[in-house]
Coordinates of C-alpha atoms and ligand atoms in Angstrom, one line a residue:
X14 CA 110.1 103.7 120.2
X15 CA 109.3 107.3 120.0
X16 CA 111.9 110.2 121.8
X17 CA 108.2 111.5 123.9
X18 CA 108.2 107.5 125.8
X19 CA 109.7 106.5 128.6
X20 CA 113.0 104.6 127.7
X21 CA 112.8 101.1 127.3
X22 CA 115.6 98.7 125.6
X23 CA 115.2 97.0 122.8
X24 CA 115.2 93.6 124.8
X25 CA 112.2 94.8 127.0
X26 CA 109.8 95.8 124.6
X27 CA 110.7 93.3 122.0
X28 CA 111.2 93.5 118.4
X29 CA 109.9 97.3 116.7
X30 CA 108.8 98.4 113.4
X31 CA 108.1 101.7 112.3
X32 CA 105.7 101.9 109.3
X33 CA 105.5 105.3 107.4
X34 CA 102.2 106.0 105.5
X35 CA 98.5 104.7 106.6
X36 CA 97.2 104.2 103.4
X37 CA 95.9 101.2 102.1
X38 CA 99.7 99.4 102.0
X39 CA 100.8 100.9 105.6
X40 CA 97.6 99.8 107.2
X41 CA 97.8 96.4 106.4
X42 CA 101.6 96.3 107.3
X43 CA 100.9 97.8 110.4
X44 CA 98.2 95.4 111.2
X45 CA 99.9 92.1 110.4
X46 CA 103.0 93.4 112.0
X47 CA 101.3 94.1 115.2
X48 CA 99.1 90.7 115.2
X49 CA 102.1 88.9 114.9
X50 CA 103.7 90.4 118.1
X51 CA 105.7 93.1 117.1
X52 CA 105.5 96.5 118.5
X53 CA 104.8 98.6 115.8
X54 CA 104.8 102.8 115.3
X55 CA 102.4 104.0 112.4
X56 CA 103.5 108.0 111.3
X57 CA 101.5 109.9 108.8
X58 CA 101.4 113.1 106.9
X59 CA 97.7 112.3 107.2
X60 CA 95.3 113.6 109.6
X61 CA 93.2 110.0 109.6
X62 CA 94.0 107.0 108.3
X63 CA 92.9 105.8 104.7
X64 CA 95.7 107.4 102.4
X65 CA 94.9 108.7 98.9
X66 CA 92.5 106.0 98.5
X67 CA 90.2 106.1 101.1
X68 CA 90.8 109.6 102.2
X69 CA 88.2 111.0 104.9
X70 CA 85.8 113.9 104.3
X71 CA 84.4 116.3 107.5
X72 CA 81.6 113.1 108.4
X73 CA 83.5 110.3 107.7
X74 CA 83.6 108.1 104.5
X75 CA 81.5 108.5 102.0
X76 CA 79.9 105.7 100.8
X77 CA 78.7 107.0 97.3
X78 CA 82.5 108.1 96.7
X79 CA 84.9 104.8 97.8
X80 CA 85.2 101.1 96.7
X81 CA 86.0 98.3 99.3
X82 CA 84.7 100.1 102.2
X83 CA 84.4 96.8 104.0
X84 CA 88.4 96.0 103.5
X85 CA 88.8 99.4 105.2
X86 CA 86.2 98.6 107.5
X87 CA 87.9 95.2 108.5
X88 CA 91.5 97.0 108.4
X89 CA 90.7 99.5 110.5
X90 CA 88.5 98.0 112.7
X91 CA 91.9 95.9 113.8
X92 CA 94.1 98.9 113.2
X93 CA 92.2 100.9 116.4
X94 CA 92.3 97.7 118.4
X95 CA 95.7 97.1 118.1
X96 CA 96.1 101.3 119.4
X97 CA 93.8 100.4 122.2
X98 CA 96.0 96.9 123.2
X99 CA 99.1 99.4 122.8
X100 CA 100.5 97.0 120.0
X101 CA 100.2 100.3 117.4
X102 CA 101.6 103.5 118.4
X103 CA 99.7 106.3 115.7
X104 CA 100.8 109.1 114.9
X105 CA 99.0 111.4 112.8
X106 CA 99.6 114.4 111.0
X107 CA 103.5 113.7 111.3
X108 CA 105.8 114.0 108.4
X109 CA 109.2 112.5 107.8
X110 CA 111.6 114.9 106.8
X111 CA 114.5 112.2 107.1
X112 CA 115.5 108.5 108.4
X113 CA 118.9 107.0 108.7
X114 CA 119.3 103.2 108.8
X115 CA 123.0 101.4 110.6
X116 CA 123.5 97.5 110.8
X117 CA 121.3 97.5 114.1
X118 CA 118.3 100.2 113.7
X119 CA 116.6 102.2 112.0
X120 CA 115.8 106.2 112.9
X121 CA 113.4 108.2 111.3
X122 CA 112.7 111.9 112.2
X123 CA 109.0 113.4 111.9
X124 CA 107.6 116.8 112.7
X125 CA 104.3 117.6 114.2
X126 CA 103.3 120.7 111.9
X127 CA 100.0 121.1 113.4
X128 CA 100.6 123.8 115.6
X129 CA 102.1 126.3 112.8
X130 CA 103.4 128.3 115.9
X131 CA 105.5 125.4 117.8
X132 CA 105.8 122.4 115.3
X133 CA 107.9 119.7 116.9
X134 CA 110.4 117.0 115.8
X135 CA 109.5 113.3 117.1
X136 CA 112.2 111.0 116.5
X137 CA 111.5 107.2 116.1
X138 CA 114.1 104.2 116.6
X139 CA 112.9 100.8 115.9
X140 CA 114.4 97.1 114.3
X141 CA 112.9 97.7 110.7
X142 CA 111.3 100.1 109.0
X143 CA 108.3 99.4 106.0
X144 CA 108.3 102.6 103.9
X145 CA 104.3 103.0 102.4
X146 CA 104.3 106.2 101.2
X147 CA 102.4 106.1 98.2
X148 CA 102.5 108.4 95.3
X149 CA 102.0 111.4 93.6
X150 CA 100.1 113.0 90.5
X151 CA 102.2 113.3 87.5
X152 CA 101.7 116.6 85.3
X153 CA 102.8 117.6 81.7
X154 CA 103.2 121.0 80.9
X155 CA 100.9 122.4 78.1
X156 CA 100.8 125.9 77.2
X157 CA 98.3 127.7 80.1
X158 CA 98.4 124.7 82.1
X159 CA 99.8 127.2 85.3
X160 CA 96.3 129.4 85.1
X161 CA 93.9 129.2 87.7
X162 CA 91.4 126.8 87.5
X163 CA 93.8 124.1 86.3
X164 CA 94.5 121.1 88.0
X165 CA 95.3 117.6 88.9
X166 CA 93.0 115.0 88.9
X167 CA 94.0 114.0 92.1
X168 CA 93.8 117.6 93.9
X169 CA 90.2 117.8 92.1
X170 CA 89.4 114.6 93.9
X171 CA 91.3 114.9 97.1
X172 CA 89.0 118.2 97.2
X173 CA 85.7 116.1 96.2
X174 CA 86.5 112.9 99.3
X175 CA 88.6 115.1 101.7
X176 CA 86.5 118.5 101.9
X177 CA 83.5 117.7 100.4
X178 CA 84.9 120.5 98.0
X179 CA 83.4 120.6 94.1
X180 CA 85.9 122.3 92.0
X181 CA 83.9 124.1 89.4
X182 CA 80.4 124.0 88.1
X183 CA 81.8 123.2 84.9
X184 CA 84.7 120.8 84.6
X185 CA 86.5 119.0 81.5
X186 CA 88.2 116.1 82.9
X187 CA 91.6 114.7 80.7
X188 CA 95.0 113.0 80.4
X189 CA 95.2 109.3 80.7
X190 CA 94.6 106.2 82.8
X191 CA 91.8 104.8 84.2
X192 CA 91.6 107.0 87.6
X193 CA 90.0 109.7 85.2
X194 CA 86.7 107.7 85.2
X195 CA 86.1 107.8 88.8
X196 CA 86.8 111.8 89.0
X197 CA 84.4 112.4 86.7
X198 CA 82.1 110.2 88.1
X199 CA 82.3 111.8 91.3
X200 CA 82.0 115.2 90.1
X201 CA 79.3 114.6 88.1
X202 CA 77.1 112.5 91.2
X203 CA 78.0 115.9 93.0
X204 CA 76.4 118.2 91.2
X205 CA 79.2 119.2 88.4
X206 CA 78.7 119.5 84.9
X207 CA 81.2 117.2 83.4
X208 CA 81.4 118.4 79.6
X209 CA 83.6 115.6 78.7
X210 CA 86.7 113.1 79.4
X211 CA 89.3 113.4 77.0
X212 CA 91.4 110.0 77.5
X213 CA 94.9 110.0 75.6
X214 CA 94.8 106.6 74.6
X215 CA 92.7 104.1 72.8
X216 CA 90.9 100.9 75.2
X217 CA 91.3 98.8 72.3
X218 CA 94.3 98.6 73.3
X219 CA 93.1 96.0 75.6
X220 CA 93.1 93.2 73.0
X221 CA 96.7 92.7 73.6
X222 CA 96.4 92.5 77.4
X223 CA 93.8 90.1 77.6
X224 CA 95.7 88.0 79.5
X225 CA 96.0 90.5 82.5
X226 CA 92.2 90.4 82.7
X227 CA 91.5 87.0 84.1
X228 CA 90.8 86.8 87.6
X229 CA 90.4 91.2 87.9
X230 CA 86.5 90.6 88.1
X231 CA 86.7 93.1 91.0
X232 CA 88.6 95.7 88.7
X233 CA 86.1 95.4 85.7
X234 CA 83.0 95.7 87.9
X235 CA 84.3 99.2 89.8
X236 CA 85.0 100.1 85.5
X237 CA 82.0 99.5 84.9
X238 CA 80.3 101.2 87.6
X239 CA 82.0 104.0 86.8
X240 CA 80.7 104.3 83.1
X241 CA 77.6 103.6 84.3
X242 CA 77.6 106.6 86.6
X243 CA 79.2 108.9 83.4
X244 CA 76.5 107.3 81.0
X245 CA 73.2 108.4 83.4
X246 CA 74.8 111.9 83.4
X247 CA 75.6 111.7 79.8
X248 CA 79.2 112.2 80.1
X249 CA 81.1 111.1 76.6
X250 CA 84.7 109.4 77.4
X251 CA 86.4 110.9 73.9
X252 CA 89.3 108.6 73.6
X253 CA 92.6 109.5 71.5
X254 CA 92.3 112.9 72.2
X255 CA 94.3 115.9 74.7
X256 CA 94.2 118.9 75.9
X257 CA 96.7 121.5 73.9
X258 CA 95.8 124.8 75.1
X259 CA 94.4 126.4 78.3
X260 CA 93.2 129.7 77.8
X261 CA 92.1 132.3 80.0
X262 CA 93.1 136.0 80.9
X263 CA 92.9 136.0 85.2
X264 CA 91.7 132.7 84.8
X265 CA 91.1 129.4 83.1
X266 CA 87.8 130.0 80.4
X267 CA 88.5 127.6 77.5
X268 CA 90.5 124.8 76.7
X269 CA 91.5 123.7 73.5
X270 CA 91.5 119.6 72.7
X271 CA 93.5 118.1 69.6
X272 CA 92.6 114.6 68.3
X273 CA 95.7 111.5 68.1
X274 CA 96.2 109.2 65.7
X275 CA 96.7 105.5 66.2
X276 CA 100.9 106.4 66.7
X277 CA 99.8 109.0 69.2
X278 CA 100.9 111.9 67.0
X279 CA 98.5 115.0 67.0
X280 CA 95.8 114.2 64.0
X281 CA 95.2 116.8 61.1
X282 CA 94.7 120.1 61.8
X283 CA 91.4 120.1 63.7
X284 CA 90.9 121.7 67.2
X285 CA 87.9 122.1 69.1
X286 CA 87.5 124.9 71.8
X287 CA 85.6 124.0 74.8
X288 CA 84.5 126.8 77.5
X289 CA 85.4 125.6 80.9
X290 CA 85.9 126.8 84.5
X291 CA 87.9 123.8 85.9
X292 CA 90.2 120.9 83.8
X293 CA 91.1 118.3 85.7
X294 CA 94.1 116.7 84.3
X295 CA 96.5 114.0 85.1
X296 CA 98.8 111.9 83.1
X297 CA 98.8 108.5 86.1
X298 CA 101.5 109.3 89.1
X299 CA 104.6 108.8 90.2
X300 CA 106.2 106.9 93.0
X301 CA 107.0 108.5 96.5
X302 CA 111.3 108.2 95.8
X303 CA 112.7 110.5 98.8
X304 CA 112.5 108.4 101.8
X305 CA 113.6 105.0 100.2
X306 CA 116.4 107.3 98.1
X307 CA 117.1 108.6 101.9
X308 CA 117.4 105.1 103.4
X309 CA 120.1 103.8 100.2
X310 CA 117.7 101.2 98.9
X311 CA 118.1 100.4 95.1
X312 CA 116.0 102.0 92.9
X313 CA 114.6 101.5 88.9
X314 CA 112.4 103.1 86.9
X315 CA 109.4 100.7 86.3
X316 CA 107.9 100.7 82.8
X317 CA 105.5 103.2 83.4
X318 CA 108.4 105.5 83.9
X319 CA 108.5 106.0 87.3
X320 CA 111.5 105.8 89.7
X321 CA 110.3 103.1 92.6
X322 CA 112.1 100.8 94.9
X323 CA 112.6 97.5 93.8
X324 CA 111.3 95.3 96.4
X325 CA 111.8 90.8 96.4
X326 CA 109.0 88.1 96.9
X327 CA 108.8 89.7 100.9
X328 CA 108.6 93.2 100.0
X329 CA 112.1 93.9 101.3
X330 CA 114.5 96.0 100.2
X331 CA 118.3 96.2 98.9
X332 CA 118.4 97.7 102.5
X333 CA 118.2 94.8 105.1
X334 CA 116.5 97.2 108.0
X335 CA 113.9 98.5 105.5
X336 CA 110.8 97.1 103.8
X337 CA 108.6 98.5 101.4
X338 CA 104.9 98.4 100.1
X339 CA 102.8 99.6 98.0
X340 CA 102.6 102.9 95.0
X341 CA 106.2 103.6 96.3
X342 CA 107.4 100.2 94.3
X343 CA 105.3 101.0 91.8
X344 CA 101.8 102.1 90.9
X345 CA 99.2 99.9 90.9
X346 CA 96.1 100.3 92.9
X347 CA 94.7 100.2 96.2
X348 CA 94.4 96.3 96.0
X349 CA 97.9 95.7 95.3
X350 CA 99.0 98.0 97.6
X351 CA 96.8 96.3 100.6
X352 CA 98.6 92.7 99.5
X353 CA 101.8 94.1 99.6
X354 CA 101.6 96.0 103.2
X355 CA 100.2 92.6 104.3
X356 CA 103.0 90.7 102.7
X357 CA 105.9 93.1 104.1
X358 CA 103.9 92.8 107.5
X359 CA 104.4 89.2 107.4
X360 CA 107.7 89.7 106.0
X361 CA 109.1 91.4 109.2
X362 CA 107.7 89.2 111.7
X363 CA 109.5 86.4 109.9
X364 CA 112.5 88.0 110.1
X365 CA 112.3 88.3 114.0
X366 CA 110.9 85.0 114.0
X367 CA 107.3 85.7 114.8
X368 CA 104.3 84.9 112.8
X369 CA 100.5 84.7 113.1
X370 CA 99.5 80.9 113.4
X371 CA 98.6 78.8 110.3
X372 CA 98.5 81.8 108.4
X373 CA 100.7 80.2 105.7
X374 CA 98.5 79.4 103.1
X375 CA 96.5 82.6 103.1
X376 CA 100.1 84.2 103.3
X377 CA 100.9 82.2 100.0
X378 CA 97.5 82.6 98.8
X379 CA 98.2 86.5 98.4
X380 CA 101.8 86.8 97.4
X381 CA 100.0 84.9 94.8
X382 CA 97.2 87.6 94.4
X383 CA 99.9 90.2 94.6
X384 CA 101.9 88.5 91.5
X385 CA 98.6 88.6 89.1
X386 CA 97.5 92.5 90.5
X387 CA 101.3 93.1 89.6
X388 CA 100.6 91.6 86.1
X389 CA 97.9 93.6 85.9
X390 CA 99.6 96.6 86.9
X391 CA 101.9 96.0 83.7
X392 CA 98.7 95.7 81.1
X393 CA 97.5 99.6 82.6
X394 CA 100.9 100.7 82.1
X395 CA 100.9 99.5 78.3
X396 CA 97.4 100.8 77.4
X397 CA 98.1 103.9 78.8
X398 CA 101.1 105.3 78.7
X399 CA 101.9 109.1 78.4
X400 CA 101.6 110.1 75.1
X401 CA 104.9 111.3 73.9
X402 CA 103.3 113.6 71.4
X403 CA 103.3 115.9 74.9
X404 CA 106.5 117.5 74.0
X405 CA 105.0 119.0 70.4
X406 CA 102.7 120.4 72.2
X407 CA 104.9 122.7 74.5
X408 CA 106.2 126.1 73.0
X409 CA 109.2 128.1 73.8
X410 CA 107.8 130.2 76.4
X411 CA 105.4 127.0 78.7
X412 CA 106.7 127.4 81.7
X413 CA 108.0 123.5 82.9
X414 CA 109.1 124.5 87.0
X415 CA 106.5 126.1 88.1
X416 CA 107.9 127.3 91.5
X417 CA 111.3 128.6 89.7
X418 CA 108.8 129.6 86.6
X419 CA 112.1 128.1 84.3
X420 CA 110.7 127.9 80.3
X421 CA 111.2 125.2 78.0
X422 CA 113.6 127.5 76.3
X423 CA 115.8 127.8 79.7
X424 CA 115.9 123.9 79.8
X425 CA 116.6 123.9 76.1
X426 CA 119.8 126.7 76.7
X427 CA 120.9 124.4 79.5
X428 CA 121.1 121.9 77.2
X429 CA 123.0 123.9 74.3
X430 CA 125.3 125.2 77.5
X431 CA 126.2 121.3 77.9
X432 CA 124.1 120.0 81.0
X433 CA 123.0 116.0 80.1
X434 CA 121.2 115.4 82.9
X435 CA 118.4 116.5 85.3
X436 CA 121.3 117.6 87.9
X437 CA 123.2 119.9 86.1
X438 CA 119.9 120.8 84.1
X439 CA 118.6 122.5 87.4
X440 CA 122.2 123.7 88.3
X441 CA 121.8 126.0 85.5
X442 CA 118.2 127.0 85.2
X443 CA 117.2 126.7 88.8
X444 CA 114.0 123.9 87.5
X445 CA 113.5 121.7 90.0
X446 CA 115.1 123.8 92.5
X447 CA 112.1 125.7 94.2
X448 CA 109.7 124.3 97.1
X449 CA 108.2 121.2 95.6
X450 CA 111.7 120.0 94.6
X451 CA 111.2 118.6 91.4
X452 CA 108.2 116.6 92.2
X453 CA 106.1 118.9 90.0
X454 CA 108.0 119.1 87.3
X455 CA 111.6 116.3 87.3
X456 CA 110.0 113.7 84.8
X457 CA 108.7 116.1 82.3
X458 CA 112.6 118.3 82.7
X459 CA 114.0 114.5 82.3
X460 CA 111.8 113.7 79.1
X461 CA 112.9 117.3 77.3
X462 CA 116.6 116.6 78.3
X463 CA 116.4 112.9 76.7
X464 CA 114.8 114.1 73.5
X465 CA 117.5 116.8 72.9
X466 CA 120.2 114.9 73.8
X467 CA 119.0 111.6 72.1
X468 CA 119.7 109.9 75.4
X469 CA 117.7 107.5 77.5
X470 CA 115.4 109.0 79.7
X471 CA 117.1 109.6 83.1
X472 CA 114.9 109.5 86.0
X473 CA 117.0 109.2 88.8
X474 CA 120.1 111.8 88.9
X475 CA 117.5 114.8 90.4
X476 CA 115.5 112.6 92.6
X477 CA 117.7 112.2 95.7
X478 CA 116.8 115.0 97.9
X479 CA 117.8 115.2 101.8
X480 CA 115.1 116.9 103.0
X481 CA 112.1 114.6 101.9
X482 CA 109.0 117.4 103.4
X483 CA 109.4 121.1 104.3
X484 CA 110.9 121.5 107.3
X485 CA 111.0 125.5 109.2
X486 CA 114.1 126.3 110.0
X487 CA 113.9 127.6 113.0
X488 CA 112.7 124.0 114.2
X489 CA 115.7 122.6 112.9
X490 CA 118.6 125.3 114.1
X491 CA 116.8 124.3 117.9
X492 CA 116.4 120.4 117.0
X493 CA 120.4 120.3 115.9
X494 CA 122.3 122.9 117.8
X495 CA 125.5 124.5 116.2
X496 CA 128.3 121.6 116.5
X497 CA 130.7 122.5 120.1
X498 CA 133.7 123.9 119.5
X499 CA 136.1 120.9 119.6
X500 CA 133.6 119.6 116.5
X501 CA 134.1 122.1 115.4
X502 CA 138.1 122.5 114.6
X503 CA 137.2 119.0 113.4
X504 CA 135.6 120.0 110.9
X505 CA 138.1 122.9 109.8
Ligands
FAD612 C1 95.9 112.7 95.2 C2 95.6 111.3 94.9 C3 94.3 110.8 95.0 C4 94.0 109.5 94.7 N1 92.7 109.1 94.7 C5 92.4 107.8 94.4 C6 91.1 107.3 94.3 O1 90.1 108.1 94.6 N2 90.8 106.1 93.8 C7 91.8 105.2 93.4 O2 91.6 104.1 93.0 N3 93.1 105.6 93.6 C8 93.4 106.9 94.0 N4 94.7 107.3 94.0 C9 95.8 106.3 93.8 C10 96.2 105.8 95.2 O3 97.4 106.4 95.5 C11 96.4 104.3 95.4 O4 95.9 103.4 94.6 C12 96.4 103.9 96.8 O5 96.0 104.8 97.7 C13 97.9 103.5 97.1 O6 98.0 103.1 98.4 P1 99.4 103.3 99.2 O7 99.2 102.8 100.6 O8 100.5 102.8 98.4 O9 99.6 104.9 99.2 P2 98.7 106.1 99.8 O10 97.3 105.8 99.8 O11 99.1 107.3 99.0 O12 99.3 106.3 101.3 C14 100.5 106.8 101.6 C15 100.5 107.5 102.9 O13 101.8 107.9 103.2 C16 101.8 109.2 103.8 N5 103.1 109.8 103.5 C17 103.7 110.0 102.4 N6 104.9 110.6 102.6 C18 105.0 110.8 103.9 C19 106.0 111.3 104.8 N7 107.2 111.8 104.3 N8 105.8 111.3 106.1 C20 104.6 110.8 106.6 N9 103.7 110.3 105.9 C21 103.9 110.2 104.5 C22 100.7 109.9 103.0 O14 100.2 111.0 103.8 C23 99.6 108.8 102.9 O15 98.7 108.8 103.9 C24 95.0 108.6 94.3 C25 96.4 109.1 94.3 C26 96.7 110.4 94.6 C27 98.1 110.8 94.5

């Protein structure tokens, strides 16, 4: 129940569940929570509901932009009935900044940043908690890659869906994954010049996934659309080939693109300058780890190299208040994560003994559904990993953390100074230290510490942070008073 309602106990308004995130995986928590009588809060950073996936523009959805509008549709058709029956308490535009979990509750503690002036801190307390935060782009450093006019993939399309924003008249759209396809595509159907993709790896890779395939009919088809749209603005995917170099003086004017062999290492001596005003890049994401690293929950880094939370069959957690579902378990798609907020929806009402009626089968019919979009999940990962050639690529003075501007050659004197791991890496070059935390710039710190060490890579000794969003200060200092005195001899 949130700190602004009356007080009610537990008893009187039943069993509670507080889902964070309103993407794709929250939603569809929230919703089968809520059906199945629970009372249920819904915080997001977010300012409507939809997530990454189907993030709003000004007028609404676009159409020519999104797949499975009609799951949305259908999701959030029920999501604002369930507001109006006060079954779902939304709150938009709230972060977490922490949670705490005991035998008994869960708490989680949000700020209202809207009014930059007076933000506020909203405190939740409920039974359970389903954690759907999602995920974020994951960037490798190249030399120029911190010049203007270079970007992520995602911020190019969160700009294209969100404001209705198109980043350049002339783009070059690269890294890996299949997410590149429907960046392009949606530059190009608004009015950009696309002068290429320039895909890492090789789809022939494929062959050995076959498998993975069967039953993803919906997957192919939204592929194939997406050529289709690159082919009738005669858009060339270049696969086995990366960007090396960004060039520009103020800003980004040229990048430079290097061909890969079969092994992924950089192929003869051959480089092609292409004149640019906006690359789009993105090597696939990585998992949202702060609040599920906040609530104690056992984490592991999935094949794709990503730290996630490792969830059972009912999306629950090594935490026994705390579910979770979707990207933050591991990246795989809107469809997966949909299954899995419906799952750890279900999931929670079993656990307080509620349930929709004769829901079983469809219930088993998607943990099913979820298993094979997992499998699936598995095939991407192998046909498109990050190419590890990235690290040849990188010269002394690329910077890695861009908000502490730390070099490779400061990560590499760390290293000759002793430092092993991603801690004591940032202890003594500050990477990772700065506003974003690490997010930016942790995995590709952790893959330059594991190849001069000769050690595994190690995901997961900078990841815990206690503060999982910016919080102001002065919010905080009036939230949590100075302890009393008698505290405060305590603590002396
Ligand atoms: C920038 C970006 C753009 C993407 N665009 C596409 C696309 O166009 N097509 C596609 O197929 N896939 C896209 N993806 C992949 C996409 O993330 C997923 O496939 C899908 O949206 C995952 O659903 P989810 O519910 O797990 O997470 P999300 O959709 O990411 O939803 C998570 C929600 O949690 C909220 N949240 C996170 N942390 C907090 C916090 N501390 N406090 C409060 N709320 C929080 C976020 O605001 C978000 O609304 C994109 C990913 C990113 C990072």
């Amino acid at each position: 129940m949130t700190s602004a309602t009356p007080m009610l106990s537990m008893t009187e308004i039943g069993p509670t569940v507080t889902v964070i995130g309103a993407g794709p995986a929250g939603l569809a928590a929230a919703v089968e929570a809520a059906t199945a009588g629970i009372r249920v809060t819904v915080i997001d950073a977010g300012a409507r509901p939809g997530g990454q996936y189907w993030r709003h523009g000004p007028a609404g959805l676009d159409a020519d932009l999104h797949h499975d509008i009609a799951l949305f549709t259908d999701l959030h058709t029920r999501f604002q009935r369930l507001i109006t029956t006060g079954k779902i308490t939304y709150l938009p535009g709230h972060q977490v900044w922490t949670l705490t979990t005991t035998a008994d509750e869960a708490t989680v503690h949000a700020i209202d940043p809207r009014d930059v002036a007076q933000p506020v801190e909203v405190t939740v307390t409920s039974d359970y908690l389903v954690l759907a935060v999602g995920a974020y782009d994951r960037q490798l450093p190249f030399p120029g890659w911190d010049l203007p006019g270079v970007m992520t993939v995602g911020a190019a399309q969160s700009l294209l869906k969100g404001s209705g924003v198109v980043v350049g008249p002339r783009v070059l759209v690269a890294g890996t994954g299949p997410f590149l396809l429907p960046v392009a595509a949606g530059l190009a159907v608004r009015g950009s010049r696309v002068v290429g993709v320039y895909e890492a790896n090789d789809p022939i890779k494929w062959l050995g996934q076959l498998p993975a395939l069967l039953g993803q009919s919906r997957k192919i088809r939204e592929a194939a659309g997406y050529l289709l749209a690159l082919a009738r603005h005669r858009i060339r995917v270049r696969h086995r080939s990366i960007v090396v170099a960004a060039h520009g003086s103020l800003r980004l004017e040229a990048v430079t693109v290097a061909r890969l062999d079969r092994s992924g290492a950089i192929k003869g001596s051959i480089r092609i300058r292409i004149p640019v005003d906006v690359l789009a890049v993105g090597y696939g994401f990585t998992a949202q780890s702060e609040l599920p690293l906040l609530a104690g929950c056992e984490m592991h880094a999935t094949d794709d190299q990503t730290l996630s939370v490792i969830v059972d069959d009912q999306q629950a957690t090594s935490n026994t208040r705390v579910f979770a579902a979707g990207e933050t378990t591991g990246i795989g798609g809107a469809q997966l994560a949909v299954a899995e907020g419906t799952l750890a929806g279900a999931a929670v009402a079993h656990v307080v003994g509620r349930s929709v009626d004769g829901q079983a089968r469809r219930l088993d019919e998607l943990a099913m559904q979820r298993d094979q979009l997992r499998r699936f999940a598995v095939a991407l990962h192998a046909v498109y990993p990050v190419p590890s050639t990235w690290t040849d690529i990188v010269e002394a003075d690329t910077v890695v953390c861009r908000c502490e501007e730390v070099t490779v050659a400061e990560i590499s004197e760390a290293v000759a100074l002793g430092a092993r791991d991603l801690r004591s890496v940032k202890l003594l070059s500050r990477a990772g230290m700065g506003w974003c935390q690490g997010r930016e710039c942790a995995y590709a710190t952790a893959c330059l510490i594991a190849q001069q060490v000769g050690t595994p890579l190690d995901l997961g000794s900078g990841a815990g942070r206690p503060v999982a969003t910016p919080i102001p200060l002065g919010l905080l200092a009036a939230t949590y008073p100075e302890p009393a005195e008698t505290d405060q001899q305590q603590l002396n």
